[in-house]
Short mmCIF file of C-alpha atoms in Angstrom, two decimals:
data_model
loop_
_atom_site.label_atom_id
_atom_site.label_comp_id
_atom_site.label_asym_id
_atom_site.label_seq_id
_atom_site.Cartn_x
_atom_site.Cartn_y
_atom_site.Cartn_z
CA MET A 93 85.75 123.31 103.21
CA ASP A 94 85.45 119.55 103.37
CA LYS A 95 84.95 117.82 100.04
CA THR A 96 84.31 114.28 98.94
CA TYR A 97 84.91 113.34 95.32
CA GLU A 98 83.44 110.17 93.92
CA LEU A 99 86.05 108.84 91.54
CA ALA A 100 85.85 105.33 90.09
CA GLY A 101 83.43 104.35 92.84
CA GLU A 102 85.69 105.55 95.68
CA GLN A 103 84.97 108.41 98.06
CA ILE A 104 88.12 110.54 98.00
CA LYS A 105 88.28 113.06 100.84
CA ALA A 106 89.89 116.46 100.53
CA ASP A 107 89.73 119.89 102.08
CA LEU A 108 90.01 123.18 100.22
CA GLU A 109 91.19 126.50 101.62
CA PRO A 110 92.59 129.56 99.89
CA GLN A 111 96.04 128.60 98.56
CA ILE A 112 95.87 125.12 100.19
CA ILE A 113 94.35 121.75 99.48
CA ARG A 114 94.49 118.71 101.71
CA VAL A 115 94.09 115.17 100.46
CA TYR A 116 93.54 112.32 102.90
CA SER A 117 95.57 109.15 102.50
CA ASN A 118 92.84 106.70 103.43
CA ALA A 119 91.77 103.26 102.24
CA ALA A 120 89.54 104.78 99.55
CA LEU A 121 92.44 106.75 98.05
CA TRP A 122 94.65 103.66 98.14
CA GLN A 123 92.01 101.60 96.38
CA TYR A 124 91.46 104.34 93.81
CA LEU A 125 95.19 104.53 93.03
CA SER A 126 95.60 100.76 92.77
CA VAL A 127 94.31 100.74 89.18
CA THR A 128 96.07 102.70 86.41
CA PRO A 129 97.77 105.08 88.86
CA GLN A 130 99.15 107.40 86.15
CA ILE A 131 95.66 108.08 84.84
CA ARG A 132 94.10 108.18 88.29
CA PHE A 133 96.63 110.63 89.75
CA ASN A 134 95.97 112.99 86.84
CA GLN A 135 92.20 112.58 87.23
CA LEU A 136 92.42 113.24 90.97
CA VAL A 137 94.55 116.35 90.60
CA ASN A 138 92.48 117.72 87.72
CA THR A 139 89.22 117.15 89.63
CA ILE A 140 90.45 118.84 92.80
CA LYS A 141 92.01 121.76 90.93
CA ALA A 142 88.85 122.32 88.86
CA ASP A 143 86.74 122.33 92.01
CA TYR A 144 89.21 124.69 93.69
CA GLU A 145 88.91 127.12 90.79
CA THR A 146 85.11 126.94 90.98
CA GLU A 147 85.10 127.54 94.73
CA PHE A 148 87.68 130.35 94.87
CA GLY A 149 87.41 131.90 91.42
CA GLN A 150 91.07 131.35 90.59
CA ALA A 151 93.37 128.48 89.77
CA LEU A 152 95.44 126.77 92.44
CA ALA A 153 99.02 127.85 91.69
CA ILE A 154 100.60 124.42 92.02
CA ASP A 155 101.93 122.46 89.05
CA ASN A 156 100.05 119.17 88.53
CA ARG A 157 103.21 117.08 88.62
CA SER A 158 104.36 118.75 91.82
CA LEU A 159 100.99 118.02 93.40
CA ILE A 160 101.09 114.41 92.21
CA VAL A 161 104.57 113.87 93.67
CA GLU A 162 103.57 115.34 97.02
CA ILE A 163 100.46 113.17 97.28
CA LEU A 164 102.35 110.11 96.08
CA VAL A 165 105.20 110.51 98.58
CA HIS A 166 102.75 110.89 101.47
CA VAL A 167 100.77 107.82 100.38
CA TYR A 168 103.95 105.82 99.95
CA CYS A 169 105.29 106.85 103.39
CA ASP A 170 101.93 105.92 104.90
CA TYR A 171 102.17 102.53 103.19
CA LEU A 172 105.75 101.94 104.32
CA GLY A 173 105.01 102.94 107.91
CA LEU A 174 102.00 100.67 108.19
CA SER A 175 103.90 97.80 106.58
CA PHE A 176 106.83 98.38 108.92
CA ASN A 177 104.58 98.29 111.99
CA ARG A 178 103.16 94.96 110.84
CA LEU A 179 106.63 93.47 110.75
CA VAL A 180 108.38 95.13 113.68
CA LYS A 181 106.75 94.24 116.99
CA VAL A 182 108.73 96.60 119.23
CA THR A 183 106.17 98.80 120.96
CA TRP A 184 108.23 101.97 121.35
CA ILE A 185 109.29 101.85 117.69
CA GLN A 186 105.70 101.24 116.59
CA ASN A 187 104.55 104.22 118.66
CA LEU A 188 107.17 106.43 117.01
CA VAL A 189 106.09 105.26 113.56
CA LYS A 190 102.42 105.92 114.46
CA LYS A 191 103.31 109.54 115.20
CA LEU A 192 104.99 109.83 111.80
CA LEU A 193 101.98 108.18 110.15
CA LYS A 194 99.70 110.94 111.46
CA ARG A 195 101.72 113.38 109.35
CA ALA A 196 101.65 111.14 106.28
CA GLU A 197 97.87 110.62 106.39
CA VAL A 198 97.08 114.26 105.62
CA VAL A 199 98.71 115.65 102.51
CA ASP A 200 98.90 119.44 102.95
CA CYS A 201 99.56 120.98 99.55
CA GLY A 202 100.04 124.72 99.55
CA GLU A 203 101.11 127.34 97.06
CA LYS A 204 104.66 128.71 97.32
CA GLY A 205 103.70 131.58 99.61
CA VAL A 206 102.14 129.32 102.25
CA ASP A 207 103.98 126.00 101.86
CA GLY A 208 107.60 126.16 102.95
CA ASN A 209 108.50 122.90 101.23
CA ARG A 210 106.74 123.51 97.92
CA TRP A 211 110.20 123.91 96.35
CA VAL A 212 110.99 120.26 97.18
CA TRP A 213 107.90 118.98 95.36
CA ASP A 214 108.53 121.37 92.46
CA LEU A 215 112.10 120.08 92.22
CA LEU A 216 110.89 116.45 92.18
CA ALA A 217 107.97 117.15 89.81
CA PRO A 218 109.77 116.03 86.62
CA CYS A 219 110.23 112.60 88.26
CA ALA A 220 106.47 112.08 88.75
CA PRO A 221 106.15 109.36 86.06
CA LEU A 222 109.06 107.42 87.58
CA PHE A 223 107.65 107.74 91.11
CA ILE A 224 104.26 106.52 89.92
CA LYS A 225 105.91 103.42 88.42
CA LEU A 226 107.58 102.74 91.78
CA LEU A 227 104.26 102.88 93.66
CA PRO A 228 103.41 99.38 94.90
CA LYS A 229 100.64 97.63 93.01
CA ASN A 230 97.43 97.00 94.95
CA MET A 231 98.79 98.69 98.07
CA ASN A 232 96.02 97.55 100.36
CA ALA A 233 95.94 93.89 99.29
CA LYS A 234 97.02 92.95 102.82
CA ASN A 235 94.36 95.26 104.30
CA ILE A 236 96.89 97.36 106.22
CA LYS A 237 94.93 100.59 105.78
CA GLN A 238 91.77 100.23 107.83
CA HIS A 239 90.17 103.65 107.33
#
């Protein structure tokens, strides 16, 4: 089910299914995360997980830090790909990066039984605070994310 969460004046888009949530790496999410990202990541994850529990009657079995790392890595890859395509003006390379960007724009977060790479995010979960510090400040200052 499609959801939109208004957080700090931004319309954050997500999708909820049994055992899966999807978060969309769009301009609104980037803007939302540009201010106090540690607090905002926690607020985002807590909001989505609370809504998930309301909708499905049970908690989403994904650790908050694991979820944060997965969202963060997708957002960061989206940012890097768009930045790269602004700098590199070789059409075939840009087209390849655009294909990769399609995967980065939708953050599919599933529980262990349905997400084959959940173990990667769980393994990286303790590093969430460090990864958040590495997130570029004001990611969309150059207006690279149009939607």
